[in-house]
Amino acid sequence: MANSGVVISGIGQSAVGKRLDRTAMGLTVDAVKDALANAGLTRDDIDGVSCYPGARPDMPHFGPIGANQLIDALRLKVNWYSSGLEGGAQLAAIINGYAAIKAGLSRHVLCFRTVKEGSGGASWKDAARARTERSRVWGEYQWQLPFNAISAMQWLAPYAKRHFHLYGTRREHLGAIAVNGRRNALLNPKRMYDKPLSLDDYLAMPFLSSPFCLLDCDAPTDASTVIILSSAEAAADLACAPIHIDSIGSALTTRPSWDQVDTPRMAAFDAGKMLWDRTDYKPGDVDVAQLYDGFSFLTLTWLEALGFCGEGESGAFVEGGARIALEGELPLNTNGGQLSAGRTHGFGFVHEAVTQLRGVGGDRQVKRDVKLAVAAAGGGPMAGCLLLARH
Amino acid sequence: MSENYQRTLPVIDDENRAFWHGGADGRLHLMRCQDCGYWLHPPGPVCPECLSDGVTIETVSGEATVEALTVNYKVWGAGMQVPYVIAIVELAEQKGLRLTTNIVGIDPDAVTIGMPVRVVFEQDEDVWLPLFEPRPA
Ligand SMILES: [Zn+2]
């Protein structure tokens, strides 16, 4: 198999929940300490920092902490650091860190994603909602916002509807993702909901933007998640089993646009193809899949994009939920996903993939020898994915 | 503040002015490469197909087909009227040449993928929004 030379050496996460009484930096430091202990490293070992999306004063709940703030708060001394929004979706931060290690710029890169969306609005939606004087939009979102297409939910719902139209996909298939996430989340101490969810409950929900209802949308949360990447040469010094980054998908060969593409296809297909082009493993070798569910439909997209089923076949693949359950042939979003375990924004899928590969998932641990996992994040023109292996 | 929900309008600049102002005379303007005939959207200074600088504003027919859509029911701000249709339409001039828009003049639940539509403009301040309504096939 491919041997990239880069491993995930440690994972860490803060408390996860709504309106946590902890600042964004406090949550971030909690996650950093957790990850350092998990890896058996100290802050003096860290010589690289990578963050998605960086500090965003215009969207303080979405991007409360960037690389600079963390470096200063912990007095880190780094050879390389980077933050940014453009790249392989939320996993761009991890893909960039991987590249920095491969290039020899750093030996241990701390990658992080901190969100405070459980305490406040997600983004520009609030600006649109709360403004007292009329605002104008500049740049790429001028092609959506003037038509009251304000939210990613409304940008993606037409993709889902077209998938329904072309392939006969139904609400029951979106619901299978939501129900699976809730069932798994109830086995996860870090979850956003305590109530079970049935498919009938799901189908009874009214549309927000057809075919999406509230249960198709992930749960905003406060959280910080840290993934430490290390050179495989350093693996012997680590406290936990290193998880090898076997392959990466970061490709973008379709246009970076929400509407100038052949819907319902999106960038995930580019990233998924790249991932398999760079490894000897095949989709059938994967033991668990952690696939982005910022909206339920995106999980269906990733199932197709990563070749777990044919294009257009994801609805049938998840129908009834047995195949994607913890005991199924492809356990999916085993921590509950973002739908039920909170919008840790891409990083939570990597955290959970590593947890499963190490066999420390507690009540939600998949009952088989988990050796290969895929984690994927993003939707529309943004997509990134990782193939992770325990040797 | 207005009683009605106000759309977020674009900042007008040299590249997008023809698109957002075209409706003043009832026409939808896009950029087109004079060397290879390719229609550009969003607008830009160079043809992305042949890299020619010879791109200029031309008028399109305003005829399109609904490619994808959603009916929005969520009220995003005070005074917003729901439901309304957000659609991606493909313009007749070129495969893959698309706009995000609203479909108007029809019951939202009656809009279907593949429906033929034509442009109709709604003026809001100095912006003419290209919306689409059903047209005979
Ligand atoms: Zn040209």
mmCIF file with all atom_site columns, C-alpha atoms and ligand atoms in Angstrom, chain B residues 33-38 40 47-52 55, ligand 1:
data_model
loop_
_atom_site.group_PDB
_atom_site.id
_atom_site.type_symbol
_atom_site.label_atom_id
_atom_site.label_alt_id
_atom_site.label_comp_id
_atom_site.label_asym_id
_atom_site.label_entity_id
_atom_site.label_seq_id
_atom_site.pdbx_PDB_ins_code
_atom_site.Cartn_x
_atom_site.Cartn_y
_atom_site.Cartn_z
_atom_site.occupancy
_atom_site.B_iso_or_equiv
_atom_site.pdbx_formal_charge
_atom_site.auth_seq_id
_atom_site.auth_comp_id
_atom_site.auth_asym_id
_atom_site.auth_atom_id
_atom_site.pdbx_PDB_model_num
ATOM   1  C  CA . CYS B 1 33 ? -15.829 35.819 -26.623 1.00 0.00 ? 33 CYS B CA 1
ATOM   2  C  CA . GLN B 1 34 ? -15.603 37.327 -30.104 1.00 0.00 ? 34 GLN B CA 1
ATOM   3  C  CA . ASP B 1 35 ? -12.953 34.823 -31.141 1.00 0.00 ? 35 ASP B CA 1
ATOM   4  C  CA . CYS B 1 36 ? -14.505 31.483 -30.186 1.00 0.00 ? 36 CYS B CA 1
ATOM   5  C  CA . GLY B 1 37 ? -18.102 32.426 -29.433 1.00 0.00 ? 37 GLY B CA 1
ATOM   6  C  CA . TYR B 1 38 ? -18.067 31.194 -25.822 1.00 0.00 ? 38 TYR B CA 1
ATOM   7  C  CA . LEU B 1 40 ? -18.867 33.751 -20.033 1.00 0.00 ? 40 LEU B CA 1
ATOM   8  C  CA . CYS B 1 47 ? -12.241 34.074 -22.365 1.00 0.00 ? 47 CYS B CA 1
ATOM   9  C  CA . PRO B 1 48 ? -11.682 31.048 -20.126 1.00 0.00 ? 48 PRO B CA 1
ATOM   10 C  CA . GLU B 1 49 ? -11.850 28.745 -23.163 1.00 0.00 ? 49 GLU B CA 1
ATOM   11 C  CA . CYS B 1 50 ? -9.377  30.335 -25.615 1.00 0.00 ? 50 CYS B CA 1
ATOM   12 C  CA . LEU B 1 51 ? -7.826  33.012 -23.350 1.00 0.00 ? 51 LEU B CA 1
ATOM   13 C  CA . SER B 1 52 ? -8.683  35.736 -25.849 1.00 0.00 ? 52 SER B CA 1
ATOM   14 C  CA . VAL B 1 55 ? -14.727 39.583 -24.840 1.00 0.00 ? 55 VAL B CA 1
HETATM 15 ZN ZN . ZN  C 2 .  ? -12.774 32.386 -26.568 1.00 0.00 ? 1  ZN  C ZN 1
#
